[in-house]
Coordinates of C-alpha atoms and ligand atoms in Angstrom, one line a residue:
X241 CA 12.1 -5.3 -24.8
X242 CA 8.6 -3.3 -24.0
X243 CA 9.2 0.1 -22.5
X244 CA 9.7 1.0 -18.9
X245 CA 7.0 3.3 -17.5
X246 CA 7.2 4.7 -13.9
X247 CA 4.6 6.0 -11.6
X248 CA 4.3 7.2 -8.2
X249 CA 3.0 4.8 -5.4
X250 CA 2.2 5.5 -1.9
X251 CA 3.5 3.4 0.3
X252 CA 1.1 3.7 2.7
X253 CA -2.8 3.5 1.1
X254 CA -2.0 2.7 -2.5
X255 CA -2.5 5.7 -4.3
X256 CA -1.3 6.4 -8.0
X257 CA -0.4 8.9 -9.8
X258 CA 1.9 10.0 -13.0
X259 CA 3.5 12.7 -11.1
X260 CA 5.2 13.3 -7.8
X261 CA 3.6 15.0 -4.7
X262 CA 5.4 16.0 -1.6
X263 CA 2.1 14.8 0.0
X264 CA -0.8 11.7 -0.6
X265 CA -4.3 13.4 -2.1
X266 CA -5.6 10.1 -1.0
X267 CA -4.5 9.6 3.1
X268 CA -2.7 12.9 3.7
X269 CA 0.5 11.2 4.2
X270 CA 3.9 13.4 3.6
X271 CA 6.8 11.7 2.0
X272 CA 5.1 8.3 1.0
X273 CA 5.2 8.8 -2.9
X274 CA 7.5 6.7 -4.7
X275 CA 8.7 5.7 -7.7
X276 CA 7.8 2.7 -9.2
X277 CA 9.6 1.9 -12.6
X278 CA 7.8 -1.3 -14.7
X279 CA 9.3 -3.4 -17.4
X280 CA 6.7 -4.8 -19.5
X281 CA 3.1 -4.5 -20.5
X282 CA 1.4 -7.5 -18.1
X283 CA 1.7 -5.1 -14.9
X284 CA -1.6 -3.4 -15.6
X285 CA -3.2 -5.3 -17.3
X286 CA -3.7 -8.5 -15.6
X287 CA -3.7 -7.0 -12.2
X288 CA -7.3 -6.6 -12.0
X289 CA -8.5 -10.3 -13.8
X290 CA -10.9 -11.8 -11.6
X291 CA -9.0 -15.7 -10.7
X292 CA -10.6 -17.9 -12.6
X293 CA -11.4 -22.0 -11.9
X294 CA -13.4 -22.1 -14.8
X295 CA -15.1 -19.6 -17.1
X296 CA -18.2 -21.6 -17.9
X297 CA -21.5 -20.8 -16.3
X298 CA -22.6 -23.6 -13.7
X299 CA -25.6 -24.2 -11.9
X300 CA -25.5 -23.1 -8.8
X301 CA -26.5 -26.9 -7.7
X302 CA -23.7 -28.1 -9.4
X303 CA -20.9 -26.7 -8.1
X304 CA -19.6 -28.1 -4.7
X305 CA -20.2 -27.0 -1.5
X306 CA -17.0 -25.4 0.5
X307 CA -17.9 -27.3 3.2
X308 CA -16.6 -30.1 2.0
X309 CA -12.8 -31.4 2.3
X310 CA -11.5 -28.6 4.8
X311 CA -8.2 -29.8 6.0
X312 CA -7.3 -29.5 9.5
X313 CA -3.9 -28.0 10.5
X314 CA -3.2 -30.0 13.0
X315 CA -3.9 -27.1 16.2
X316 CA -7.4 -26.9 16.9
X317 CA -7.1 -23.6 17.8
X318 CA -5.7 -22.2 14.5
X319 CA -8.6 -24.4 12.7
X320 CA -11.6 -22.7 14.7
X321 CA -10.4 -19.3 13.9
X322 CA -10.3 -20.3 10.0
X323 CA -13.9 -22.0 10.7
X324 CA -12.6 -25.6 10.7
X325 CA -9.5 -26.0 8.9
X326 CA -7.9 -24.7 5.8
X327 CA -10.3 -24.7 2.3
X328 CA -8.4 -26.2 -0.4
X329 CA -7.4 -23.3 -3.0
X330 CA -7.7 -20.4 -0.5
X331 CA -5.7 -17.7 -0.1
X332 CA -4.7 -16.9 3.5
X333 CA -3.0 -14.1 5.3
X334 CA -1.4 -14.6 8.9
X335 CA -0.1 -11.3 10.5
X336 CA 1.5 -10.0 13.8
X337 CA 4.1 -8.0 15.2
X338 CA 7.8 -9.2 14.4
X339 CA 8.7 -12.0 17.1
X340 CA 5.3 -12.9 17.8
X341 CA 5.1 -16.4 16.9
X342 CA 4.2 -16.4 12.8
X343 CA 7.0 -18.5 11.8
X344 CA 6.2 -20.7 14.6
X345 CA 2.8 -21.4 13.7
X346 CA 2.9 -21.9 10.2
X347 CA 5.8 -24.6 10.4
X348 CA 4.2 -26.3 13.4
X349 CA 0.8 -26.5 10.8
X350 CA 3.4 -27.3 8.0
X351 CA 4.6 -30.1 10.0
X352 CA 1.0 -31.9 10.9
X353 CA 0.2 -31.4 7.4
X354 CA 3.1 -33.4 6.3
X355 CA 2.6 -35.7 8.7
X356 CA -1.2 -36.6 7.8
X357 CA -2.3 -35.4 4.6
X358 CA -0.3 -34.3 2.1
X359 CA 3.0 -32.0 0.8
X360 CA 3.9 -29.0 2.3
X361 CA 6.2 -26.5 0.5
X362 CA 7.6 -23.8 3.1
X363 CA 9.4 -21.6 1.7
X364 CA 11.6 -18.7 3.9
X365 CA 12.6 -15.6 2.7
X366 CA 13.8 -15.3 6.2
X367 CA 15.7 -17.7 7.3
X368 CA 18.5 -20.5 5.5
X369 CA 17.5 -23.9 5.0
X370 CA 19.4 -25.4 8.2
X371 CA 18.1 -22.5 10.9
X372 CA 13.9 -23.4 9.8
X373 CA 15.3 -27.6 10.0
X374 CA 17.1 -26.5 13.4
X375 CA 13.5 -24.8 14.6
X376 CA 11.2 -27.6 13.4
X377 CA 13.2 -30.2 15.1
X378 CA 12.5 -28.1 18.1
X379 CA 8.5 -28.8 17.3
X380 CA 8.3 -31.9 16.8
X381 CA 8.6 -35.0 14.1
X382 CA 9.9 -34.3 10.6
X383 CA 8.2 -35.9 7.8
X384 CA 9.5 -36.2 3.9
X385 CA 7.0 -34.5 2.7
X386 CA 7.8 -31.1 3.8
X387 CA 9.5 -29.7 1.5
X388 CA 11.7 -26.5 2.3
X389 CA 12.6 -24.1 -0.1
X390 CA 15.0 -20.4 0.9
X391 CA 14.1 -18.3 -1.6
X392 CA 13.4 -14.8 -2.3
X393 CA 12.6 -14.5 -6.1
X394 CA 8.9 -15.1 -7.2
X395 CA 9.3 -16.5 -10.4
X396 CA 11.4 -19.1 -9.1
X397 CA 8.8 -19.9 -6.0
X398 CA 6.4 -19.5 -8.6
X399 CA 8.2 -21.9 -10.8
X400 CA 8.8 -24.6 -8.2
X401 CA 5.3 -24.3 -6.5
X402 CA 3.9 -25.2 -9.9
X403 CA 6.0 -28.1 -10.6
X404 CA 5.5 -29.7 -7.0
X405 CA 1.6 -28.6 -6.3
X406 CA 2.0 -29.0 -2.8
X407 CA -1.1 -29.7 -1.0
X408 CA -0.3 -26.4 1.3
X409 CA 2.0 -24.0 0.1
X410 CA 3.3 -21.1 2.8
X411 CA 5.4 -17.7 2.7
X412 CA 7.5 -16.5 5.0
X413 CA 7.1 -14.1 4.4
X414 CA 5.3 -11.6 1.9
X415 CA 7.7 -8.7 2.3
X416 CA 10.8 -10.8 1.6
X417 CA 9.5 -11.8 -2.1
X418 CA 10.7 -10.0 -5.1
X419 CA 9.6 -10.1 -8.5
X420 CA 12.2 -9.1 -11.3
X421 CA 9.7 -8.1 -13.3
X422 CA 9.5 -4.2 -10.9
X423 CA 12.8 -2.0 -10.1
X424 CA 11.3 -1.3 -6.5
X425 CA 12.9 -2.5 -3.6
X426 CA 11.5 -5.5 -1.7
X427 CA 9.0 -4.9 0.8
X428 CA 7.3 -1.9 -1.0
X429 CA 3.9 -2.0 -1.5
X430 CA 4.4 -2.6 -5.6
X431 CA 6.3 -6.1 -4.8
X432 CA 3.9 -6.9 -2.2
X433 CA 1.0 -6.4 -4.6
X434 CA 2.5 -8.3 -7.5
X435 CA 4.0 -11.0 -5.3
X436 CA 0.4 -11.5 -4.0
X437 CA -1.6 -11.5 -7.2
X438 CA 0.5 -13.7 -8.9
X439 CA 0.5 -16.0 -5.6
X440 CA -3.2 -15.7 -5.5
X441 CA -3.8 -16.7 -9.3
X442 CA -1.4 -19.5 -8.5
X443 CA -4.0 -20.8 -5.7
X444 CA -7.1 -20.0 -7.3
X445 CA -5.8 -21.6 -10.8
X446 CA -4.4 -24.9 -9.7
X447 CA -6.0 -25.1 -6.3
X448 CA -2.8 -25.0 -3.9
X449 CA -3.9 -23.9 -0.5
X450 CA -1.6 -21.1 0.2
X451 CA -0.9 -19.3 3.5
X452 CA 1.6 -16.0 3.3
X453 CA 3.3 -14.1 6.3
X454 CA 2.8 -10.4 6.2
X455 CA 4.6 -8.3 8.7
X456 CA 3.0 -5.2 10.4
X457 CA 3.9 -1.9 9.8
X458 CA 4.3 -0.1 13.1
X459 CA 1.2 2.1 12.8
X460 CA -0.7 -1.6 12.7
X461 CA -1.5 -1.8 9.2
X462 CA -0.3 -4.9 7.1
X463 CA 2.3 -3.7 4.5
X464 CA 0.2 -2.5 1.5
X465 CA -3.3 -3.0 3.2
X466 CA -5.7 -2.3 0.4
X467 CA -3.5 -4.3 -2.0
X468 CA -3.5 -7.9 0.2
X469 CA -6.7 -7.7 2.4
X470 CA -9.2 -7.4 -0.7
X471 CA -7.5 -10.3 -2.3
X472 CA -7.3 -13.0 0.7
X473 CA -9.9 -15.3 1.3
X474 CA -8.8 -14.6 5.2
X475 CA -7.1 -12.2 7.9
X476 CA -5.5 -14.2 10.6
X477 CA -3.9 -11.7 13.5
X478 CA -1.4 -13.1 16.5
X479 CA -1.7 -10.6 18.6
X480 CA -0.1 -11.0 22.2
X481 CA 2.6 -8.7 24.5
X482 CA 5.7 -10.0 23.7
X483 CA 6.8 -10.6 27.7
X484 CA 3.1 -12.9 28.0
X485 CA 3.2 -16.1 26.7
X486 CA -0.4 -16.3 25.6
X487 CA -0.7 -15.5 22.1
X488 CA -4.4 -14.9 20.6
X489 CA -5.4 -16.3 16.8
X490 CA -8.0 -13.9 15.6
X491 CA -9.5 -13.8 11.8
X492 CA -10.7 -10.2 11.1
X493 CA -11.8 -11.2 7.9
X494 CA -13.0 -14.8 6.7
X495 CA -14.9 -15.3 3.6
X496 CA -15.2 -19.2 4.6
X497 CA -16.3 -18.9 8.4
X498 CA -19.4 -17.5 10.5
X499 CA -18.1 -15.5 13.1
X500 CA -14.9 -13.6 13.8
X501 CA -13.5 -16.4 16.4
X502 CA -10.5 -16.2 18.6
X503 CA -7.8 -19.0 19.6
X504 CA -5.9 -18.8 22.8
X505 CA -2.2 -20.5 22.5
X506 CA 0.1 -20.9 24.7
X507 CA 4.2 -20.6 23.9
X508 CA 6.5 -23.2 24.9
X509 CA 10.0 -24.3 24.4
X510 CA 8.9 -26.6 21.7
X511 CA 6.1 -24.5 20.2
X512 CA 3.1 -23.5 20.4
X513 CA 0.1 -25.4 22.5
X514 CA -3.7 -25.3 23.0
X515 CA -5.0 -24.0 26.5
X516 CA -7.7 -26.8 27.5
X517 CA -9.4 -24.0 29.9
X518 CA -8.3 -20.5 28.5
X519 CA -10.7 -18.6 31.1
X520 CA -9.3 -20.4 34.1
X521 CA -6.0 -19.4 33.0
X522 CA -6.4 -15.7 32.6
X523 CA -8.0 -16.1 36.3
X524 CA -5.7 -17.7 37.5
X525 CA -3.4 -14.7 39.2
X526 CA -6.4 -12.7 40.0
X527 CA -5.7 -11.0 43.4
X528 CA -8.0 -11.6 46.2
X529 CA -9.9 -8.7 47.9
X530 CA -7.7 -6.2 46.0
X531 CA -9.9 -3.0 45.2
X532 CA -9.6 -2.2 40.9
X533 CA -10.4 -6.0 39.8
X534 CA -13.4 -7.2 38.4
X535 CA -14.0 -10.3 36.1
X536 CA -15.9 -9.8 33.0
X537 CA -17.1 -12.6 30.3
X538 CA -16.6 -11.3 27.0
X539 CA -17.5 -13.0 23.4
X540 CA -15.3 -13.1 20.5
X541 CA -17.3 -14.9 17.8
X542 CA -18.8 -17.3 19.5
X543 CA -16.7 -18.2 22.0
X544 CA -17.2 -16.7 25.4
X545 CA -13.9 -15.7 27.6
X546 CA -13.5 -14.9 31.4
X547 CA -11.3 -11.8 31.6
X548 CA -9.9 -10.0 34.8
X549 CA -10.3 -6.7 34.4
X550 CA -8.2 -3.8 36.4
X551 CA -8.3 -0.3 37.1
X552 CA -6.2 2.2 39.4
X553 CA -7.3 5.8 40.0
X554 CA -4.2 7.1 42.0
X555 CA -3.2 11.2 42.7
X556 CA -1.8 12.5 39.7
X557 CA 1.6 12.6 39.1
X558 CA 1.7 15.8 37.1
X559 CA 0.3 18.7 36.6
X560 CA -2.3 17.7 33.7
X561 CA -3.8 13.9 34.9
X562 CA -3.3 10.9 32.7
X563 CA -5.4 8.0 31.3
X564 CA -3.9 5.0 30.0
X565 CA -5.8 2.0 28.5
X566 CA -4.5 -1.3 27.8
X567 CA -7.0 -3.9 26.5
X568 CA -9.6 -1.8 25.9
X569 CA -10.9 1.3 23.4
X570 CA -9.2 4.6 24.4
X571 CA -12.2 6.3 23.4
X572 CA -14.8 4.3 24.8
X573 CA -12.8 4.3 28.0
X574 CA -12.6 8.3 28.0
X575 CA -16.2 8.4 27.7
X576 CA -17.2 6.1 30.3
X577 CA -15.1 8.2 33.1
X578 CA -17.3 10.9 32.0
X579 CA -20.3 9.1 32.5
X580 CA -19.2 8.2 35.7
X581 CA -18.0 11.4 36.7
X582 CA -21.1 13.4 36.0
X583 CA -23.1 10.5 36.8
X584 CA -21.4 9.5 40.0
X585 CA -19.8 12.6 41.1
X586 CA -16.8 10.3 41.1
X587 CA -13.9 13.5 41.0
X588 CA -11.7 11.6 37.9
X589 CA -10.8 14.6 36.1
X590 CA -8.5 15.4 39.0
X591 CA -7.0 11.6 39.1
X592 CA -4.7 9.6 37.1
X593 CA -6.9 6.8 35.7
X594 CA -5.0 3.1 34.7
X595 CA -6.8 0.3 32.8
X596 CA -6.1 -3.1 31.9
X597 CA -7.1 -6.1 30.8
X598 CA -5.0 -8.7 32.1
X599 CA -2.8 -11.4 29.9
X600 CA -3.0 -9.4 26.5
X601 CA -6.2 -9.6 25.8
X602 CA -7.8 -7.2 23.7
X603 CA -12.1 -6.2 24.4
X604 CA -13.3 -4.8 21.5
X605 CA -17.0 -5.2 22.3
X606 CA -19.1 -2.7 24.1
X607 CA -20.0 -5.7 27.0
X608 CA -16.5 -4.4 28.4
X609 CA -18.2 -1.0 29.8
X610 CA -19.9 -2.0 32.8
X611 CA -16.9 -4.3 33.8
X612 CA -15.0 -0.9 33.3
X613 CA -17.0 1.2 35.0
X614 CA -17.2 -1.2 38.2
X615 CA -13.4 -1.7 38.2
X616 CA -13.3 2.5 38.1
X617 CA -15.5 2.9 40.7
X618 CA -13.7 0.0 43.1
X619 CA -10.9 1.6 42.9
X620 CA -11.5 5.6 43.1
X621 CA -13.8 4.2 46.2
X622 CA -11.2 1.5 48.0
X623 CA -13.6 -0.9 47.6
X624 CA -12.8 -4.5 46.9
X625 CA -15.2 -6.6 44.8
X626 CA -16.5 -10.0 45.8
X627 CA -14.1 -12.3 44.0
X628 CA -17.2 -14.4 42.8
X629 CA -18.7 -11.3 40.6
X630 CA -18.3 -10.7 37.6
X631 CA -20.0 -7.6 35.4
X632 CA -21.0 -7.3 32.2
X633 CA -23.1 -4.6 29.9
X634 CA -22.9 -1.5 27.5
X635 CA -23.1 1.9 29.3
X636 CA -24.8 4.8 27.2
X637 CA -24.3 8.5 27.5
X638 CA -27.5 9.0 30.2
X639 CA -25.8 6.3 32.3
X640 CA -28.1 3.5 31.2
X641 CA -27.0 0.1 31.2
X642 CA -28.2 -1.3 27.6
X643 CA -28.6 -5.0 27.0
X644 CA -25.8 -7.2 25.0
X645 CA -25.9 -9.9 22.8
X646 CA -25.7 -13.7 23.9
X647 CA -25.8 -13.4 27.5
X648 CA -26.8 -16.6 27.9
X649 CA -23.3 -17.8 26.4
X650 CA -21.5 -15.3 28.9
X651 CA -23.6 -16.8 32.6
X652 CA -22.6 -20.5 31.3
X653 CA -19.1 -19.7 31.4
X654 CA -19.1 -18.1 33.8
X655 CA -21.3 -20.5 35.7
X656 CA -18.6 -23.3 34.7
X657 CA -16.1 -21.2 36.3
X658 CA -17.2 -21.6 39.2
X659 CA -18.5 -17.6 40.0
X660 CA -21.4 -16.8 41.7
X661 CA -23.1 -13.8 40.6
X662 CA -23.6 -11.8 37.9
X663 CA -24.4 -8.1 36.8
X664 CA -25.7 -7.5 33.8
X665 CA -28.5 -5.1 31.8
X666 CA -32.0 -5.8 33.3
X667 CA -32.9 -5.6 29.3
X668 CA -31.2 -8.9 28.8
X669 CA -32.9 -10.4 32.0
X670 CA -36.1 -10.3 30.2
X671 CA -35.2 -12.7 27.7
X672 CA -36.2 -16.0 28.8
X673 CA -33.3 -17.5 30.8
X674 CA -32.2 -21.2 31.6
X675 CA -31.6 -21.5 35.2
X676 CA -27.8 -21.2 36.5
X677 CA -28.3 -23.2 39.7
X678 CA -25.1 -21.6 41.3
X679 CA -25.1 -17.9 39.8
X680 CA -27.6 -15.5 40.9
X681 CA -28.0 -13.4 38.3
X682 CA -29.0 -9.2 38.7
X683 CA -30.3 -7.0 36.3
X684 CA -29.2 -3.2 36.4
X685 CA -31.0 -0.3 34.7
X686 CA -28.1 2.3 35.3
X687 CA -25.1 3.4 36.9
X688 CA -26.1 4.7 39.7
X689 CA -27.7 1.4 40.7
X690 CA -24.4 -0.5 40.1
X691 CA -22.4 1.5 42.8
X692 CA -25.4 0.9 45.2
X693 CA -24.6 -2.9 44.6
X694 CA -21.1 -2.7 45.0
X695 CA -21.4 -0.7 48.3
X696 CA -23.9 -2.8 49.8
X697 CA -21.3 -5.5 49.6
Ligands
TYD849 P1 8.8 -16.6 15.5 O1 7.9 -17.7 15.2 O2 10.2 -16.6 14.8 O3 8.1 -15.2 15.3 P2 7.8 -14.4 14.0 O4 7.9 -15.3 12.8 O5 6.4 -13.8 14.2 O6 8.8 -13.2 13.9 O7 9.0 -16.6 17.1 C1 9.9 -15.7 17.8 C2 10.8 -16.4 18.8 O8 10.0 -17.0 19.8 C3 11.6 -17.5 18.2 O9 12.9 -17.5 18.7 C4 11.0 -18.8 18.7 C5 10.3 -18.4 20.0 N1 9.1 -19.2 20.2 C6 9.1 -20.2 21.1 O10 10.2 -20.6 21.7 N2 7.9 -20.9 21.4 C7 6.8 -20.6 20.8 O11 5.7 -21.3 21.1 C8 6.8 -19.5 19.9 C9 5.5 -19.1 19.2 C10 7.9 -18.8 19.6
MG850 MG1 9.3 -15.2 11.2

């Protein structure tokens, strides 16, 4: 039997080293070194091959375009955001917080796969055999071909996965497998790692489209981050709050799509469903005439998404004054108040300050700001918004309102919807623009001209 060797492994950025620290060189984390004990030699040394089809040199005309033979998972939703539909051979990650829906997902796709195309192997680290049966028959019709498998040991998924060479193969999940090839416990970043390089080589190798759960670490991260994101093809997140029953698809990483799209689903007693109109539904509470609420169209790859926006600036209610921010940049949040303080001679400092993007929804784009600073300024100033506005534009330091990409996309939806004016950059108005019969559509060059527009109405 080869010689066991041990190193220390942070747990949390994946730095090595021969001897223990009370503290990570690498991330400055206390306490996250631990020791990893390895039987065998293969451990370093095939960690690092490349995967490998075939290891002939090919003209570049030769070889087949990806484009070809995506299969659709059966929600249309969870297809856009992998840029049509699963590529046969990659390697996909789906994350999210506990309870958020993963299982869900993956069996409801496992189950339209079965259905239409081909031979699913699920396999649940998770859950037995008759509670993932009890769950699917929840979603809908079962099909032979889906084949379940409870199992936690790698060489036997690895084993089975090779003798069936199912058409899709998924995880549930990543931090459940062990290999008996490492001492450490499951879940640690060295069985993560090994699980999904030998998983990986498994899809590149025989071409088995395979999609693995990772769970979130409560600091956000993905259990062993640098490990698994550098190796998957994709990064699909469900994000959501866990009291809303919209969930959100959204691929921060896809080496086989364009754009970073987003899906909008919808939970329901027997799984999860598309939203025909996702704008209309995250409007669809909006309060009339209430001061704080503004709509603003935002774009997540390239689909644009109405999003009612809220503020409250209300007395403090201690001594130091607070600023929350849901939906939106913390940072980017505190720096527009000071904008609009100095700017504005709005008195903020001395106010509690609440923001929020309504029904989950996270705004990660710099569009957000004017829609931020117009729900601020309603509120600090007890004045409602017309109900058919909606606001949207980056605010710099000088209180400038700078121009964002793909307006165009944002006034269509938001001419669809039904609303009938528009604030935007005056940069972005100089761009030729197709007519929106409905929406009148104003340019801004700054701040101070946006509260003169709200006031005059
Ligand atoms: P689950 O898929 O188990 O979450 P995860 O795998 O991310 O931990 O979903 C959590 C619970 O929510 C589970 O009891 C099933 C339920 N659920 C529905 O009833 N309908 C749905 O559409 C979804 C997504 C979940
Ligand atoms: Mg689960």
């Amino acid at each position: 039997m080869a010689k066991a060797q041990s190193h220390y492994l942070c747990q949390s950025c994946g730095y090595q080293t021969a001897r223990w620290m009370g503290r990570c060189p690498d991330c400055g984390e206390w306490a996250s070194l631990l020791e990893e004990r390895v039987t065998g030699e293969r451990h370093g040394a095939r960690r690092n091959e490349a995967p490998s089809g075939s290891s002939r040199a090919t003209p570049i005309t030769a070889v087949d375009s990806l484009a070809l033979g995506r299969m659709s998972t059966g929600l249309t939703e969870l297809d856009r955001v992998l840029g049509g539909g699963i590529v046969p051979g990659s390697f996909v990650l789906v994350s999210g917080d506990p309870g958020i829906g993963k299982s869900t997902l993956l069996l409801q796709a496992s189950m339209q796969i079965a259905l239409r195309d081909g031979v699913v192997l699920y396999v649940s680290g998770e859950e037995s055999l008759q509670q993932t049966r009890s769950r699917a028959s929840r979603l809908g019709p079962l099909s032979d071909r889906l084949l379940l498998l409870a199992e936690t040991s790698l060489q036997i998924i690895l084993d089975q996965a090779d003798q069936i060479r199912p058409t899709i193969l998924v995880i549930d999940s990543i931090q459940t497998i062990v290999s008996d090839e490492l001492e450490s416990p499951s879940g640690s970043l060295s069985q993560v790692r090994e699980a999904a390089v030998r998983l990986m080589t498994l899809a590149k190798e025989k071409g088995i489209s395979t999609v693995i759960i990772g769970h979130i670490t409560k600091d956000g991260a993905i259990a062993g981050p640098k490990a698994m994101e550098h190796l998957v093809d994709a990064v699909v997140f469900i994000e959501g709050e866990g009291h809303q029953i919209h969930r959100l698809l959204r691929a921060v990483k896809n080496r086989f799509g364009p754009t970073p799209e987003i899906g909008v689903l919808e939970m329901t007693s027997s799984g999860l469903r598309e939203l025909a109109n996702p704008s209309e539904v995250f409007l669809s509470q909006r309060p009339s005439g209430a001061p704080g609420s503004v709509v603003i169209p935002t774009l997540e790859g390239s689909r644009p998404l109405l999003v009612e926006l809220q503020a409250l600036v209300a007395a403090p209610s201690a001594p130091v004054s607070r600023r929350v921010f849901n939906g939106v940049d913390s940072n980017r949040g505190i720096l527009l108040l000071a904008i609009l303080e100095k700017r504005l001679g709005l008195a903020l400092s001395a106010c509690d300050v609440y923001v929020n993007v309504v029904g989950g929804v996270r705004v990660g784009e710099t569009a957000a700001d004017l829609g931020i600073a117009a729900a601020v300024l309603s509120s600090a100033r007890n004045l409602p918004l017309d109900p058919g506005l909606c606001v949207f534009g980056e605010v710099g330091l000088a209180g400038e309102v700078r121009a964002v990409p793909m307006a165009e996309r944002r006034l269509d939806e938001a001419a669809r919807l039904g609303l009938s004016h528009c604030l935007m950059s005056r940069h972005n108005l100089c761009r030729t623009m197709p007519d929106f019969s409905s929406l009148r559509v104003s340019g801004l060059s700054t701040v101070e001209e946006l509260t003169e527009r709200l006031e005059r109405w």
